[in-house]
JSON list of C-alpha atoms in Angstrom, two decimals:
[
{"chain": "B", "resi": 1, "resn": "MET", "atom": "CA", "xyz": [-0.06, 0.07, 0.17]},
{"chain": "B", "resi": 2, "resn": "CYS", "atom": "CA", "xyz": [1.34, 3.41, -0.82]},
{"chain": "B", "resi": 3, "resn": "GLN", "atom": "CA", "xyz": [1.72, 6.17, 1.55]},
{"chain": "B", "resi": 4, "resn": "GLU", "atom": "CA", "xyz": [-1.09, 8.28, -0.47]},
{"chain": "B", "resi": 5, "resn": "ASP", "atom": "CA", "xyz": [-3.64, 5.36, 0.50]},
{"chain": "B", "resi": 6, "resn": "LYS", "atom": "CA", "xyz": [-2.75, 5.10, 3.91]},
{"chain": "B", "resi": 7, "resn": "VAL", "atom": "CA", "xyz": [-3.32, 8.89, 4.45]},
{"chain": "B", "resi": 8, "resn": "VAL", "atom": "CA", "xyz": [-6.60, 8.79, 2.54]},
{"chain": "B", "resi": 9, "resn": "ILE", "atom": "CA", "xyz": [-7.70, 5.74, 4.66]},
{"chain": "B", "resi": 10, "resn": "ALA", "atom": "CA", "xyz": [-6.51, 7.19, 7.85]},
{"chain": "B", "resi": 11, "resn": "GLY", "atom": "CA", "xyz": [-8.64, 10.43, 6.85]},
{"chain": "B", "resi": 12, "resn": "ARG", "atom": "CA", "xyz": [-11.74, 8.26, 6.39]},
{"chain": "B", "resi": 13, "resn": "ILE", "atom": "CA", "xyz": [-11.41, 6.57, 9.72]},
{"chain": "B", "resi": 14, "resn": "ARG", "atom": "CA", "xyz": [-11.02, 10.00, 11.26]},
{"chain": "B", "resi": 15, "resn": "ASP", "atom": "CA", "xyz": [-14.13, 11.44, 9.51]},
{"chain": "B", "resi": 16, "resn": "TYR", "atom": "CA", "xyz": [-16.17, 8.47, 10.52]},
{"chain": "B", "resi": 17, "resn": "LEU", "atom": "CA", "xyz": [-15.30, 8.87, 14.37]},
{"chain": "B", "resi": 18, "resn": "ARG", "atom": "CA", "xyz": [-15.75, 12.73, 14.12]},
{"chain": "B", "resi": 19, "resn": "THR", "atom": "CA", "xyz": [-19.21, 12.39, 12.95]},
{"chain": "B", "resi": 20, "resn": "HIS", "atom": "CA", "xyz": [-20.02, 8.88, 14.92]},
{"chain": "B", "resi": 21, "resn": "GLY", "atom": "CA", "xyz": [-18.80, 9.97, 18.49]},
{"chain": "B", "resi": 22, "resn": "GLY", "atom": "CA", "xyz": [-18.15, 7.06, 20.59]},
{"chain": "B", "resi": 23, "resn": "ALA", "atom": "CA", "xyz": [-17.82, 4.74, 17.88]},
{"chain": "B", "resi": 24, "resn": "GLY", "atom": "CA", "xyz": [-15.57, 1.65, 18.12]},
{"chain": "B", "resi": 25, "resn": "ASP", "atom": "CA", "xyz": [-15.42, -1.60, 16.00]},
{"chain": "B", "resi": 26, "resn": "SER", "atom": "CA", "xyz": [-13.22, -4.72, 15.07]},
{"chain": "B", "resi": 27, "resn": "PHE", "atom": "CA", "xyz": [-10.81, -4.45, 12.20]},
{"chain": "B", "resi": 28, "resn": "GLN", "atom": "CA", "xyz": [-13.70, -6.42, 10.08]},
{"chain": "B", "resi": 29, "resn": "GLY", "atom": "CA", "xyz": [-16.25, -3.89, 11.28]},
{"chain": "B", "resi": 30, "resn": "ILE", "atom": "CA", "xyz": [-14.21, -1.00, 10.29]},
{"chain": "B", "resi": 31, "resn": "ILE", "atom": "CA", "xyz": [-13.87, -2.31, 6.92]},
{"chain": "B", "resi": 32, "resn": "ALA", "atom": "CA", "xyz": [-17.30, -3.47, 6.38]},
{"chain": "B", "resi": 33, "resn": "TRP", "atom": "CA", "xyz": [-19.39, -0.66, 8.14]},
{"chain": "B", "resi": 34, "resn": "TRP", "atom": "CA", "xyz": [-17.23, 2.36, 8.45]},
{"chain": "B", "resi": 35, "resn": "LEU", "atom": "CA", "xyz": [-15.05, 2.39, 5.32]},
{"chain": "B", "resi": 36, "resn": "MET", "atom": "CA", "xyz": [-17.84, 0.73, 2.98]},
{"chain": "B", "resi": 37, "resn": "ARG", "atom": "CA", "xyz": [-20.53, 2.96, 3.85]},
{"chain": "B", "resi": 38, "resn": "GLN", "atom": "CA", "xyz": [-18.29, 6.14, 3.54]},
{"chain": "B", "resi": 39, "resn": "ARG", "atom": "CA", "xyz": [-17.53, 4.76, -0.04]},
{"chain": "B", "resi": 40, "resn": "TYR", "atom": "CA", "xyz": [-21.22, 4.22, -0.72]},
{"chain": "B", "resi": 41, "resn": "GLU", "atom": "CA", "xyz": [-22.38, 7.57, 0.49]},
{"chain": "B", "resi": 42, "resn": "GLU", "atom": "CA", "xyz": [-19.61, 9.08, -1.54]},
{"chain": "B", "resi": 43, "resn": "SER", "atom": "CA", "xyz": [-20.33, 7.00, -4.55]},
{"chain": "B", "resi": 44, "resn": "THR", "atom": "CA", "xyz": [-24.27, 7.98, -4.05]},
{"chain": "B", "resi": 45, "resn": "ALA", "atom": "CA", "xyz": [-23.51, 11.59, -4.02]},
{"chain": "B", "resi": 46, "resn": "SER", "atom": "CA", "xyz": [-21.13, 11.58, -7.14]},
{"chain": "B", "resi": 47, "resn": "VAL", "atom": "CA", "xyz": [-23.80, 9.45, -8.90]},
{"chain": "B", "resi": 48, "resn": "HIS", "atom": "CA", "xyz": [-26.44, 12.04, -8.04]},
{"chain": "B", "resi": 49, "resn": "GLU", "atom": "CA", "xyz": [-24.23, 14.94, -9.33]},
{"chain": "B", "resi": 50, "resn": "ALA", "atom": "CA", "xyz": [-23.46, 12.91, -12.35]},
{"chain": "B", "resi": 51, "resn": "LEU", "atom": "CA", "xyz": [-27.09, 12.15, -13.21]},
{"chain": "B", "resi": 52, "resn": "ASP", "atom": "CA", "xyz": [-27.96, 15.86, -12.76]},
{"chain": "B", "resi": 53, "resn": "SER", "atom": "CA", "xyz": [-25.26, 16.94, -14.90]},
{"chain": "B", "resi": 54, "resn": "LEU", "atom": "CA", "xyz": [-26.10, 14.43, -17.72]},
{"chain": "B", "resi": 55, "resn": "PHE", "atom": "CA", "xyz": [-29.87, 15.35, -17.36]},
{"chain": "B", "resi": 56, "resn": "GLU", "atom": "CA", "xyz": [-29.15, 19.13, -17.68]},
{"chain": "B", "resi": 57, "resn": "ARG", "atom": "CA", "xyz": [-27.21, 18.59, -20.80]},
{"chain": "B", "resi": 58, "resn": "GLY", "atom": "CA", "xyz": [-30.40, 16.77, -22.30]},
{"chain": "B", "resi": 59, "resn": "GLU", "atom": "CA", "xyz": [-28.27, 13.39, -22.29]},
{"chain": "B", "resi": 60, "resn": "ILE", "atom": "CA", "xyz": [-30.76, 11.60, -20.19]},
{"chain": "B", "resi": 61, "resn": "VAL", "atom": "CA", "xyz": [-34.62, 11.92, -19.26]},
{"chain": "B", "resi": 62, "resn": "LYS", "atom": "CA", "xyz": [-36.29, 11.19, -15.99]},
{"chain": "B", "resi": 63, "resn": "LYS", "atom": "CA", "xyz": [-39.29, 9.09, -15.74]},
{"chain": "B", "resi": 64, "resn": "VAL", "atom": "CA", "xyz": [-41.17, 9.05, -12.29]},
{"chain": "B", "resi": 65, "resn": "MET", "atom": "CA", "xyz": [-42.43, 5.55, -11.86]},
{"chain": "B", "resi": 66, "resn": "ALA", "atom": "CA", "xyz": [-45.94, 4.76, -10.19]},
{"chain": "B", "resi": 67, "resn": "ASP", "atom": "CA", "xyz": [-44.10, 3.86, -6.91]},
{"chain": "B", "resi": 68, "resn": "GLY", "atom": "CA", "xyz": [-42.37, 7.36, -6.83]},
{"chain": "B", "resi": 69, "resn": "SER", "atom": "CA", "xyz": [-38.81, 6.12, -7.94]},
{"chain": "B", "resi": 70, "resn": "VAL", "atom": "CA", "xyz": [-37.14, 7.90, -10.57]},
{"chain": "B", "resi": 71, "resn": "TRP", "atom": "CA", "xyz": [-35.65, 5.95, -13.44]},
{"chain": "B", "resi": 72, "resn": "TYR", "atom": "CA", "xyz": [-33.13, 7.37, -15.91]},
{"chain": "B", "resi": 73, "resn": "PHE", "atom": "CA", "xyz": [-33.06, 6.53, -19.60]},
{"chain": "B", "resi": 74, "resn": "ALA", "atom": "CA", "xyz": [-30.94, 7.70, -22.73]},
{"chain": "B", "resi": 75, "resn": "ALA", "atom": "CA", "xyz": [-32.37, 10.86, -24.18]},
{"chain": "B", "resi": 76, "resn": "PRO", "atom": "CA", "xyz": [-34.29, 10.01, -27.36]},
{"chain": "B", "resi": 77, "resn": "PRO", "atom": "CA", "xyz": [-32.64, 11.59, -30.52]},
{"chain": "B", "resi": 78, "resn": "THR", "atom": "CA", "xyz": [-33.59, 15.05, -31.04]},
{"chain": "B", "resi": 79, "resn": "GLY", "atom": "CA", "xyz": [-36.99, 15.71, -32.55]},
{"chain": "B", "resi": 80, "resn": "THR", "atom": "CA", "xyz": [-38.58, 12.69, -30.86]},
{"chain": "B", "resi": 81, "resn": "SER", "atom": "CA", "xyz": [-39.83, 12.27, -27.38]},
{"chain": "B", "resi": 82, "resn": "ARG", "atom": "CA", "xyz": [-40.22, 9.37, -24.95]}
]
């Protein structure tokens, strides 16, 4: 593992401890619950931002489904609608 990776992981552990006062876990728990959860939350935010950007540029369209969930599709070619 390179020094940069260690610094990034240490920062993520610090962030978790800062936002979850009194937290404690085993090595396996830290990997499974702290670090994976942070990566999931970071990924969720990044995907949301990317989808918003694609929508704003007209590359994708949104469709609200009957259950209220939003689905994303490739935008139809210019001059047609979905």
